[in-house]
Amino acid sequence: MTDLKLFDVPGPVDIMWCPGCGNFPILEAVKKALAELDLKPQEVLICSGIGQAAKLNHYVNTHFLHGLHGRSISNATGAKAANPRLVVLDVGGDGDMYAEGGNHMIHTIRRNPDITVLAHDNRVYGLTKGQASPTSPLGFVSPTTPKGVTSVPFNPIAVAVALDASFVAQASAGDIEQTKEIIKKAVSHKGFSLINVLQPCVTFNRVNTYQWFKQHTYYLGDDYDPTDRMAAMRKAFETEKLPLGVIYVREKEVFEETLPAYKASSAPLYERDVVWDRLNKLLENYA
């Protein structure tokens, strides 16, 4: 096991989250999971887009890439394709992942790169002062929906299972230890992994609090079979209480292993010699 302190960012850190924000326990769970998987900081890349959740990788001592809103999954896919040896995580909120990044989410699931996506689902846009997000429940009152949300909420678990995603799970920020265990399973899984992490926004969502999630969630039992796709779909549509744990698992061919660059060698691109004649010839086509 790696020393957990290696994942602490050196020096005083000004964390930009509200006291009590659900991002704090998720941050703790991520660092604990990486340490218990015996990974070193230099072996890990965490990508993000825009939003409060997307700042998580600023507070972990690993490689990180902070990119455009809704585009982080594509950045993570590209990094993994360039260096398959990297352990690649991608973090963002429900807006960043399911609204601005929704199209990228759908087609990355189809592509199946070996990356782990943590979607912090607090059902609101926290960075921009509380507008309704894709997962805001019907009737949710916000600055953009003063009479309540009328659009049916996006169901990330149902969409992921419908697209036959390789690994689909749901966790709760109110339970660091179980969230850590789910992250460890996702990172260890070979293929695209989605973890929808239910979390409160203590400032802009006064409905879905820590207590609310505790009362409206339950963990899947040992008798649940995550390889049963129809059972996973039924779990995705449960509303009275939301399931936590690994909901669906499917072994599939991994995107980067299908690339011609890795047919003869598994060496990352940065370790290879540049064939200047071929590169110059390619560049001439664009001169």
PDB file of C-alpha atoms in Angstrom:
ATOM      1  CA  MET A   1       0.000   0.000   0.000  1.00  0.00           C
ATOM      2  CA  THR A   2       1.282   3.434  -0.952  1.00  0.00           C
ATOM      3  CA  ASP A   3       1.674   6.060   1.774  1.00  0.00           C
ATOM      4  CA  LEU A   4      -1.565   8.057   1.644  1.00  0.00           C
ATOM      5  CA  LYS A   5       0.335  11.283   2.279  1.00  0.00           C
ATOM      6  CA  LEU A   6       2.011  11.004  -1.129  1.00  0.00           C
ATOM      7  CA  PHE A   7      -1.322  12.018  -2.670  1.00  0.00           C
ATOM      8  CA  ASP A   8      -1.511  15.214  -0.594  1.00  0.00           C
ATOM      9  CA  VAL A   9      -0.637  18.363  -2.556  1.00  0.00           C
ATOM     10  CA  PRO A  10       2.445  19.959  -0.909  1.00  0.00           C
ATOM     11  CA  GLY A  11       2.137  23.239   0.939  1.00  0.00           C
ATOM     12  CA  PRO A  12      -0.899  25.173   2.135  1.00  0.00           C
ATOM     13  CA  VAL A  13      -3.870  24.513  -0.145  1.00  0.00           C
ATOM     14  CA  ASP A  14      -6.788  26.919  -0.545  1.00  0.00           C
ATOM     15  CA  ILE A  15      -9.681  24.559  -1.270  1.00  0.00           C
ATOM     16  CA  MET A  16     -12.494  26.403  -3.048  1.00  0.00           C
ATOM     17  CA  TRP A  17     -15.406  24.317  -1.761  1.00  0.00           C
ATOM     18  CA  CYS A  18     -18.043  25.282   0.801  1.00  0.00           C
ATOM     19  CA  PRO A  19     -17.627  23.775   4.300  1.00  0.00           C
ATOM     20  CA  GLY A  20     -19.506  20.479   4.335  1.00  0.00           C
ATOM     21  CA  CYS A  21     -19.471  20.078   0.539  1.00  0.00           C
ATOM     22  CA  GLY A  22     -19.850  16.500  -0.675  1.00  0.00           C
ATOM     23  CA  ASN A  23     -16.705  16.933  -2.732  1.00  0.00           C
ATOM     24  CA  PHE A  24     -14.570  16.601   0.416  1.00  0.00           C
ATOM     25  CA  PRO A  25     -15.451  12.961   1.205  1.00  0.00           C
ATOM     26  CA  ILE A  26     -15.156  12.053  -2.487  1.00  0.00           C
ATOM     27  CA  LEU A  27     -11.667  13.578  -2.534  1.00  0.00           C
ATOM     28  CA  GLU A  28     -10.776  11.529   0.532  1.00  0.00           C
ATOM     29  CA  ALA A  29     -12.178   8.363  -1.027  1.00  0.00           C
ATOM     30  CA  VAL A  30     -10.194   8.899  -4.244  1.00  0.00           C
ATOM     31  CA  LYS A  31      -6.898   9.359  -2.404  1.00  0.00           C
ATOM     32  CA  LYS A  32      -7.515   6.352  -0.176  1.00  0.00           C
ATOM     33  CA  ALA A  33      -8.441   4.178  -3.158  1.00  0.00           C
ATOM     34  CA  LEU A  34      -5.287   5.112  -5.075  1.00  0.00           C
ATOM     35  CA  ALA A  35      -3.122   4.445  -2.032  1.00  0.00           C
ATOM     36  CA  GLU A  36      -4.736   1.079  -1.296  1.00  0.00           C
ATOM     37  CA  LEU A  37      -4.315   0.056  -4.933  1.00  0.00           C
ATOM     38  CA  ASP A  38      -0.595   0.629  -4.331  1.00  0.00           C
ATOM     39  CA  LEU A  39      -0.384   3.205  -7.107  1.00  0.00           C
ATOM     40  CA  LYS A  40       2.232   5.947  -7.186  1.00  0.00           C
ATOM     41  CA  PRO A  41       1.291   9.569  -7.968  1.00  0.00           C
ATOM     42  CA  GLN A  42       3.327   9.507 -11.183  1.00  0.00           C
ATOM     43  CA  GLU A  43       1.293   6.527 -12.429  1.00  0.00           C
ATOM     44  CA  VAL A  44      -2.030   8.381 -12.272  1.00  0.00           C
ATOM     45  CA  LEU A  45      -3.683  11.080 -14.397  1.00  0.00           C
ATOM     46  CA  ILE A  46      -6.915  12.770 -13.311  1.00  0.00           C
ATOM     47  CA  CYS A  47      -8.737  14.782 -15.989  1.00  0.00           C
ATOM     48  CA  SER A  48     -11.551  17.233 -15.411  1.00  0.00           C
ATOM     49  CA  GLY A  49     -13.673  19.855 -17.135  1.00  0.00           C
ATOM     50  CA  ILE A  50     -15.377  22.824 -15.506  1.00  0.00           C
ATOM     51  CA  GLY A  51     -17.288  23.000 -12.249  1.00  0.00           C
ATOM     52  CA  GLN A  52     -16.764  22.637  -8.518  1.00  0.00           C
ATOM     53  CA  ALA A  53     -16.348  18.860  -8.788  1.00  0.00           C
ATOM     54  CA  ALA A  54     -13.863  19.387 -11.607  1.00  0.00           C
ATOM     55  CA  LYS A  55     -11.508  21.089  -9.150  1.00  0.00           C
ATOM     56  CA  LEU A  56     -10.926  17.803  -7.333  1.00  0.00           C
ATOM     57  CA  ASN A  57      -7.791  16.988  -9.281  1.00  0.00           C
ATOM     58  CA  HIS A  58      -6.224  20.269  -8.106  1.00  0.00           C
ATOM     59  CA  TYR A  59      -6.134  18.752  -4.638  1.00  0.00           C
ATOM     60  CA  VAL A  60      -4.553  15.381  -5.435  1.00  0.00           C
ATOM     61  CA  ASN A  61      -0.838  14.990  -5.994  1.00  0.00           C
ATOM     62  CA  THR A  62      -0.970  13.232  -9.367  1.00  0.00           C
ATOM     63  CA  HIS A  63      -0.743  14.349 -12.972  1.00  0.00           C
ATOM     64  CA  PHE A  64      -3.835  16.342 -13.851  1.00  0.00           C
ATOM     65  CA  LEU A  65      -5.466  17.990 -16.843  1.00  0.00           C
ATOM     66  CA  HIS A  66      -8.125  20.676 -16.408  1.00  0.00           C
ATOM     67  CA  GLY A  67      -9.811  21.162 -19.769  1.00  0.00           C
ATOM     68  CA  LEU A  68     -12.916  22.577 -21.424  1.00  0.00           C
ATOM     69  CA  HIS A  69     -16.437  22.245 -20.066  1.00  0.00           C
ATOM     70  CA  GLY A  70     -17.890  18.854 -20.925  1.00  0.00           C
ATOM     71  CA  ARG A  71     -14.822  17.657 -22.810  1.00  0.00           C
ATOM     72  CA  SER A  72     -12.893  15.916 -20.055  1.00  0.00           C
ATOM     73  CA  ILE A  73     -13.866  12.375 -21.048  1.00  0.00           C
ATOM     74  CA  SER A  74     -12.381  12.913 -24.507  1.00  0.00           C
ATOM     75  CA  ASN A  75      -9.167  14.237 -22.959  1.00  0.00           C
ATOM     76  CA  ALA A  76      -9.009  11.198 -20.699  1.00  0.00           C
ATOM     77  CA  THR A  77      -9.567   8.878 -23.666  1.00  0.00           C
ATOM     78  CA  GLY A  78      -6.790  10.568 -25.644  1.00  0.00           C
ATOM     79  CA  ALA A  79      -4.350  10.364 -22.744  1.00  0.00           C
ATOM     80  CA  LYS A  80      -5.078   6.687 -22.240  1.00  0.00           C
ATOM     81  CA  ALA A  81      -4.629   6.019 -25.956  1.00  0.00           C
ATOM     82  CA  ALA A  82      -1.262   7.802 -25.936  1.00  0.00           C
ATOM     83  CA  ASN A  83      -0.054   6.039 -22.795  1.00  0.00           C
ATOM     84  CA  PRO A  84      -1.989   2.870 -21.887  1.00  0.00           C
ATOM     85  CA  ARG A  85       0.194   2.411 -18.808  1.00  0.00           C
ATOM     86  CA  LEU A  86      -1.380   5.434 -17.118  1.00  0.00           C
ATOM     87  CA  VAL A  87      -4.212   4.916 -14.663  1.00  0.00           C
ATOM     88  CA  VAL A  88      -6.698   7.514 -15.903  1.00  0.00           C
ATOM     89  CA  LEU A  89      -9.558   8.936 -13.871  1.00  0.00           C
ATOM     90  CA  ASP A  90     -11.975  11.623 -14.981  1.00  0.00           C
ATOM     91  CA  VAL A  91     -13.997  13.773 -12.567  1.00  0.00           C
ATOM     92  CA  GLY A  92     -16.835  16.240 -13.018  1.00  0.00           C
ATOM     93  CA  GLY A  93     -20.307  17.203 -11.905  1.00  0.00           C
ATOM     94  CA  ASP A  94     -23.673  16.108 -13.242  1.00  0.00           C
ATOM     95  CA  GLY A  95     -23.791  19.195 -15.485  1.00  0.00           C
ATOM     96  CA  ASP A  96     -20.305  18.730 -16.869  1.00  0.00           C
ATOM     97  CA  MET A  97     -20.794  15.015 -17.483  1.00  0.00           C
ATOM     98  CA  TYR A  98     -24.441  14.662 -18.462  1.00  0.00           C
ATOM     99  CA  ALA A  99     -25.300  18.047 -20.055  1.00  0.00           C
ATOM    100  CA  GLU A 100     -22.310  19.746 -21.701  1.00  0.00           C
ATOM    101  CA  GLY A 101     -20.500  16.406 -21.875  1.00  0.00           C
ATOM    102  CA  GLY A 102     -23.478  14.179 -22.538  1.00  0.00           C
ATOM    103  CA  ASN A 103     -22.614  13.418 -26.136  1.00  0.00           C
ATOM    104  CA  HIS A 104     -19.035  12.565 -25.188  1.00  0.00           C
ATOM    105  CA  MET A 105     -20.280  10.302 -22.409  1.00  0.00           C
ATOM    106  CA  ILE A 106     -22.517   8.341 -24.768  1.00  0.00           C
ATOM    107  CA  HIS A 107     -19.911   7.731 -27.441  1.00  0.00           C
ATOM    108  CA  THR A 108     -17.086   7.044 -24.996  1.00  0.00           C
ATOM    109  CA  ILE A 109     -19.183   4.289 -23.445  1.00  0.00           C
ATOM    110  CA  ARG A 110     -19.516   2.800 -26.932  1.00  0.00           C
ATOM    111  CA  ARG A 111     -15.758   3.122 -27.474  1.00  0.00           C
ATOM    112  CA  ASN A 112     -14.845   1.549 -24.103  1.00  0.00           C
ATOM    113  CA  PRO A 113     -11.448   3.047 -23.179  1.00  0.00           C
ATOM    114  CA  ASP A 114      -9.958   1.828 -19.922  1.00  0.00           C
ATOM    115  CA  ILE A 115     -10.789   4.927 -17.860  1.00  0.00           C
ATOM    116  CA  THR A 116     -12.782   5.565 -14.677  1.00  0.00           C
ATOM    117  CA  VAL A 117     -15.331   8.379 -14.646  1.00  0.00           C
ATOM    118  CA  LEU A 118     -16.563   9.814 -11.356  1.00  0.00           C
ATOM    119  CA  ALA A 119     -19.672  11.917 -11.891  1.00  0.00           C
ATOM    120  CA  HIS A 120     -20.411  13.979  -8.771  1.00  0.00           C
ATOM    121  CA  ASP A 121     -24.206  14.052  -8.860  1.00  0.00           C
ATOM    122  CA  ASN A 122     -25.530  16.794  -6.558  1.00  0.00           C
ATOM    123  CA  ARG A 123     -28.479  17.515  -8.857  1.00  0.00           C
ATOM    124  CA  VAL A 124     -27.602  21.200  -9.287  1.00  0.00           C
ATOM    125  CA  TYR A 125     -25.055  23.527 -10.901  1.00  0.00           C
ATOM    126  CA  GLY A 126     -23.014  24.505  -7.842  1.00  0.00           C
ATOM    127  CA  LEU A 127     -20.323  26.619  -9.535  1.00  0.00           C
ATOM    128  CA  THR A 128     -22.820  28.999 -11.129  1.00  0.00           C
ATOM    129  CA  LYS A 129     -25.102  29.478  -8.122  1.00  0.00           C
ATOM    130  CA  GLY A 130     -27.700  26.785  -8.222  1.00  0.00           C
ATOM    131  CA  GLN A 131     -29.356  26.386 -11.606  1.00  0.00           C
ATOM    132  CA  ALA A 132     -31.209  23.148 -12.299  1.00  0.00           C
ATOM    133  CA  SER A 133     -29.018  20.401 -13.760  1.00  0.00           C
ATOM    134  CA  PRO A 134     -29.877  17.343 -15.903  1.00  0.00           C
ATOM    135  CA  THR A 135     -30.456  15.255 -12.758  1.00  0.00           C
ATOM    136  CA  SER A 136     -32.513  17.806 -10.815  1.00  0.00           C
ATOM    137  CA  PRO A 137     -35.779  16.137  -9.777  1.00  0.00           C
ATOM    138  CA  LEU A 138     -39.192  17.198 -11.076  1.00  0.00           C
ATOM    139  CA  GLY A 139     -40.446  20.228  -9.158  1.00  0.00           C
ATOM    140  CA  PHE A 140     -36.961  21.328  -8.053  1.00  0.00           C
ATOM    141  CA  VAL A 141     -36.995  25.112  -7.615  1.00  0.00           C
ATOM    142  CA  SER A 142     -33.926  26.991  -8.811  1.00  0.00           C
ATOM    143  CA  PRO A 143     -33.051  30.421 -10.294  1.00  0.00           C
ATOM    144  CA  THR A 144     -33.710  29.011 -13.784  1.00  0.00           C
ATOM    145  CA  THR A 145     -36.804  27.042 -12.746  1.00  0.00           C
ATOM    146  CA  PRO A 146     -38.632  29.311 -10.261  1.00  0.00           C
ATOM    147  CA  LYS A 147     -41.837  27.309 -10.712  1.00  0.00           C
ATOM    148  CA  GLY A 148     -40.053  23.977 -10.479  1.00  0.00           C
ATOM    149  CA  VAL A 149     -38.315  21.630 -12.931  1.00  0.00           C
ATOM    150  CA  THR A 150     -40.681  20.212 -15.546  1.00  0.00           C
ATOM    151  CA  SER A 151     -38.167  18.158 -17.590  1.00  0.00           C
ATOM    152  CA  VAL A 152     -37.809  14.472 -16.742  1.00  0.00           C
ATOM    153  CA  PRO A 153     -34.456  13.966 -14.946  1.00  0.00           C
ATOM    154  CA  PHE A 154     -31.601  12.316 -16.808  1.00  0.00           C
ATOM    155  CA  ASN A 155     -31.016   8.761 -15.556  1.00  0.00           C
ATOM    156  CA  PRO A 156     -27.253   8.082 -15.920  1.00  0.00           C
ATOM    157  CA  ILE A 157     -27.443   4.505 -14.666  1.00  0.00           C
ATOM    158  CA  ALA A 158     -30.203   3.537 -17.099  1.00  0.00           C
ATOM    159  CA  VAL A 159     -28.409   5.212 -20.017  1.00  0.00           C
ATOM    160  CA  ALA A 160     -25.094   3.524 -19.202  1.00  0.00           C
ATOM    161  CA  VAL A 161     -26.680   0.087 -18.866  1.00  0.00           C
ATOM    162  CA  ALA A 162     -28.709   0.617 -22.043  1.00  0.00           C
ATOM    163  CA  LEU A 163     -25.459   1.400 -23.880  1.00  0.00           C
ATOM    164  CA  ASP A 164     -23.945  -1.808 -22.469  1.00  0.00           C
ATOM    165  CA  ALA A 165     -21.244   0.076 -20.541  1.00  0.00           C
ATOM    166  CA  SER A 166     -18.433  -2.045 -19.215  1.00  0.00           C
ATOM    167  CA  PHE A 167     -18.819  -1.069 -15.530  1.00  0.00           C
ATOM    168  CA  VAL A 168     -21.631   0.918 -13.911  1.00  0.00           C
ATOM    169  CA  ALA A 169     -21.814   1.756 -10.221  1.00  0.00           C
ATOM    170  CA  GLN A 170     -23.439   4.205  -7.842  1.00  0.00           C
ATOM    171  CA  ALA A 171     -21.914   5.500  -4.615  1.00  0.00           C
ATOM    172  CA  SER A 172     -22.756   7.997  -1.896  1.00  0.00           C
ATOM    173  CA  ALA A 173     -20.481  10.780  -0.703  1.00  0.00           C
ATOM    174  CA  GLY A 174     -21.854  10.207   2.771  1.00  0.00           C
ATOM    175  CA  ASP A 175     -19.987   6.900   2.987  1.00  0.00           C
ATOM    176  CA  ILE A 176     -16.242   7.352   2.328  1.00  0.00           C
ATOM    177  CA  GLU A 177     -15.250   3.745   2.967  1.00  0.00           C
ATOM    178  CA  GLN A 178     -17.793   2.164   0.621  1.00  0.00           C
ATOM    179  CA  THR A 179     -17.154   4.820  -2.027  1.00  0.00           C
ATOM    180  CA  LYS A 180     -13.449   4.039  -1.771  1.00  0.00           C
ATOM    181  CA  GLU A 181     -14.143   0.333  -2.292  1.00  0.00           C
ATOM    182  CA  ILE A 182     -16.279   1.047  -5.352  1.00  0.00           C
ATOM    183  CA  ILE A 183     -13.561   3.297  -6.813  1.00  0.00           C
ATOM    184  CA  LYS A 184     -10.996   0.525  -6.288  1.00  0.00           C
ATOM    185  CA  LYS A 185     -13.202  -1.931  -8.186  1.00  0.00           C
ATOM    186  CA  ALA A 186     -13.743   0.563 -10.999  1.00  0.00           C
ATOM    187  CA  VAL A 187     -10.054   1.395 -11.398  1.00  0.00           C
ATOM    188  CA  SER A 188      -9.176  -2.317 -11.329  1.00  0.00           C
ATOM    189  CA  HIS A 189     -11.802  -3.093 -13.957  1.00  0.00           C
ATOM    190  CA  LYS A 190     -10.502  -3.201 -17.520  1.00  0.00           C
ATOM    191  CA  GLY A 191     -12.689  -0.913 -19.606  1.00  0.00           C
ATOM    192  CA  PHE A 192     -14.894   2.141 -19.239  1.00  0.00           C
ATOM    193  CA  SER A 193     -16.198   2.577 -15.699  1.00  0.00           C
ATOM    194  CA  LEU A 194     -18.875   5.022 -14.617  1.00  0.00           C
ATOM    195  CA  ILE A 195     -19.464   5.778 -10.943  1.00  0.00           C
ATOM    196  CA  ASN A 196     -22.403   8.081 -10.313  1.00  0.00           C
ATOM    197  CA  VAL A 197     -21.601   9.519  -6.875  1.00  0.00           C
ATOM    198  CA  LEU A 198     -24.639  10.916  -5.092  1.00  0.00           C
ATOM    199  CA  GLN A 199     -23.596  13.956  -3.094  1.00  0.00           C
ATOM    200  CA  PRO A 200     -25.221  16.958  -1.409  1.00  0.00           C
ATOM    201  CA  CYS A 201     -24.656  20.569  -2.399  1.00  0.00           C
ATOM    202  CA  VAL A 202     -24.944  22.207   1.006  1.00  0.00           C
ATOM    203  CA  THR A 203     -25.409  25.694  -0.470  1.00  0.00           C
ATOM    204  CA  PHE A 204     -27.706  25.385  -3.474  1.00  0.00           C
ATOM    205  CA  ASN A 205     -29.616  22.134  -2.980  1.00  0.00           C
ATOM    206  CA  ARG A 206     -31.424  22.069   0.356  1.00  0.00           C
ATOM    207  CA  VAL A 207     -33.540  19.059  -0.666  1.00  0.00           C
ATOM    208  CA  ASN A 208     -30.987  16.309  -1.372  1.00  0.00           C
ATOM    209  CA  THR A 209     -28.978  16.555   1.854  1.00  0.00           C
ATOM    210  CA  TYR A 210     -26.676  13.985   3.473  1.00  0.00           C
ATOM    211  CA  GLN A 211     -29.683  12.858   5.531  1.00  0.00           C
ATOM    212  CA  TRP A 212     -31.905  12.648   2.458  1.00  0.00           C
ATOM    213  CA  PHE A 213     -29.440  10.417   0.623  1.00  0.00           C
ATOM    214  CA  LYS A 214     -28.996   8.259   3.716  1.00  0.00           C
ATOM    215  CA  GLN A 215     -32.748   7.732   3.938  1.00  0.00           C
ATOM    216  CA  HIS A 216     -33.220   7.165   0.196  1.00  0.00           C
ATOM    217  CA  THR A 217     -30.385   4.751  -0.657  1.00  0.00           C
ATOM    218  CA  TYR A 218     -29.469   1.161   0.111  1.00  0.00           C
ATOM    219  CA  TYR A 219     -26.555  -1.142  -0.759  1.00  0.00           C
ATOM    220  CA  LEU A 220     -27.004  -4.070  -3.112  1.00  0.00           C
ATOM    221  CA  GLY A 221     -26.690  -7.397  -1.340  1.00  0.00           C
ATOM    222  CA  ASP A 222     -24.245 -10.225  -1.988  1.00  0.00           C
ATOM    223  CA  ASP A 223     -26.993 -12.104  -3.821  1.00  0.00           C
ATOM    224  CA  TYR A 224     -27.206  -9.419  -6.522  1.00  0.00           C
ATOM    225  CA  ASP A 225     -25.686 -10.456  -9.875  1.00  0.00           C
ATOM    226  CA  PRO A 226     -24.134  -7.405 -11.628  1.00  0.00           C
ATOM    227  CA  THR A 227     -23.686  -9.355 -14.871  1.00  0.00           C
ATOM    228  CA  ASP A 228     -27.470  -9.605 -15.289  1.00  0.00           C
ATOM    229  CA  ARG A 229     -28.216  -6.685 -17.608  1.00  0.00           C
ATOM    230  CA  MET A 230     -31.990  -6.774 -17.223  1.00  0.00           C
ATOM    231  CA  ALA A 231     -31.679  -6.837 -13.437  1.00  0.00           C
ATOM    232  CA  ALA A 232     -29.338  -3.834 -13.698  1.00  0.00           C
ATOM    233  CA  MET A 233     -31.881  -1.981 -15.803  1.00  0.00           C
ATOM    234  CA  ARG A 234     -34.591  -2.642 -13.236  1.00  0.00           C
ATOM    235  CA  LYS A 235     -32.284  -1.278 -10.522  1.00  0.00           C
ATOM    236  CA  ALA A 236     -31.685   1.843 -12.612  1.00  0.00           C
ATOM    237  CA  PHE A 237     -35.391   2.687 -12.505  1.00  0.00           C
ATOM    238  CA  GLU A 238     -35.896   2.271  -8.778  1.00  0.00           C
ATOM    239  CA  THR A 239     -36.949   5.599  -7.290  1.00  0.00           C
ATOM    240  CA  GLU A 240     -38.221   5.040  -3.746  1.00  0.00           C
ATOM    241  CA  LYS A 241     -34.698   4.065  -2.681  1.00  0.00           C
ATOM    242  CA  LEU A 242     -31.636   4.323  -4.929  1.00  0.00           C
ATOM    243  CA  PRO A 243     -29.266   1.338  -5.193  1.00  0.00           C
ATOM    244  CA  LEU A 244     -25.598   1.710  -4.224  1.00  0.00           C
ATOM    245  CA  GLY A 245     -22.769  -0.564  -5.321  1.00  0.00           C
ATOM    246  CA  VAL A 246     -21.702  -2.177  -8.581  1.00  0.00           C
ATOM    247  CA  ILE A 247     -24.872  -2.313 -10.671  1.00  0.00           C
ATOM    248  CA  TYR A 248     -23.580  -3.703 -13.979  1.00  0.00           C
ATOM    249  CA  VAL A 249     -20.360  -5.312 -15.228  1.00  0.00           C
ATOM    250  CA  ARG A 250     -19.527  -6.486 -18.735  1.00  0.00           C
ATOM    251  CA  GLU A 251     -16.206  -7.696 -20.124  1.00  0.00           C
ATOM    252  CA  LYS A 252     -15.546  -6.030 -23.495  1.00  0.00           C
ATOM    253  CA  GLU A 253     -12.696  -5.272 -25.841  1.00  0.00           C
ATOM    254  CA  VAL A 254     -10.832  -2.139 -24.711  1.00  0.00           C
ATOM    255  CA  PHE A 255     -10.516   0.778 -27.128  1.00  0.00           C
ATOM    256  CA  GLU A 256      -6.782   1.439 -26.924  1.00  0.00           C
ATOM    257  CA  GLU A 257      -5.963  -2.217 -27.540  1.00  0.00           C
ATOM    258  CA  THR A 258      -7.734  -2.003 -30.888  1.00  0.00           C
ATOM    259  CA  LEU A 259      -5.481   0.813 -32.128  1.00  0.00           C
ATOM    260  CA  PRO A 260      -2.996  -0.094 -34.883  1.00  0.00           C
ATOM    261  CA  ALA A 261      -0.219   1.621 -32.906  1.00  0.00           C
ATOM    262  CA  TYR A 262      -0.344  -1.142 -30.319  1.00  0.00           C
ATOM    263  CA  LYS A 263      -0.609  -4.181 -32.575  1.00  0.00           C
ATOM    264  CA  ALA A 264       3.147  -4.736 -32.656  1.00  0.00           C
ATOM    265  CA  SER A 265       4.166  -3.088 -29.402  1.00  0.00           C
ATOM    266  CA  SER A 266       2.489  -2.027 -26.157  1.00  0.00           C
ATOM    267  CA  ALA A 267       5.050   0.722 -25.526  1.00  0.00           C
ATOM    268  CA  PRO A 268       3.499   4.163 -24.906  1.00  0.00           C
ATOM    269  CA  LEU A 269       3.972   6.617 -27.754  1.00  0.00           C
ATOM    270  CA  TYR A 270       6.364   8.852 -25.809  1.00  0.00           C
ATOM    271  CA  GLU A 271       8.839   5.988 -25.472  1.00  0.00           C
ATOM    272  CA  ARG A 272       9.123   5.456 -29.237  1.00  0.00           C
ATOM    273  CA  ASP A 273      11.596   6.948 -31.658  1.00  0.00           C
ATOM    274  CA  VAL A 274      10.325   9.557 -34.059  1.00  0.00           C
ATOM    275  CA  VAL A 275      10.488   8.427 -37.674  1.00  0.00           C
ATOM    276  CA  TRP A 276      11.289  11.854 -39.059  1.00  0.00           C
ATOM    277  CA  ASP A 277      10.942  10.950 -42.747  1.00  0.00           C
ATOM    278  CA  ARG A 278       7.380   9.748 -42.226  1.00  0.00           C
ATOM    279  CA  LEU A 279       6.516  12.687 -39.959  1.00  0.00           C
ATOM    280  CA  ASN A 280       7.864  15.249 -42.426  1.00  0.00           C
ATOM    281  CA  LYS A 281       5.993  13.584 -45.274  1.00  0.00           C
ATOM    282  CA  LEU A 282       2.789  13.759 -43.254  1.00  0.00           C
ATOM    283  CA  LEU A 283       3.320  17.427 -42.412  1.00  0.00           C
ATOM    284  CA  GLU A 284       3.942  18.253 -46.075  1.00  0.00           C
ATOM    285  CA  ASN A 285       0.350  17.249 -46.772  1.00  0.00           C
ATOM    286  CA  TYR A 286      -0.809  20.152 -44.595  1.00  0.00           C
ATOM    287  CA  ALA A 287       1.732  22.768 -45.725  1.00  0.00           C
TER     288      ALA A 287
END
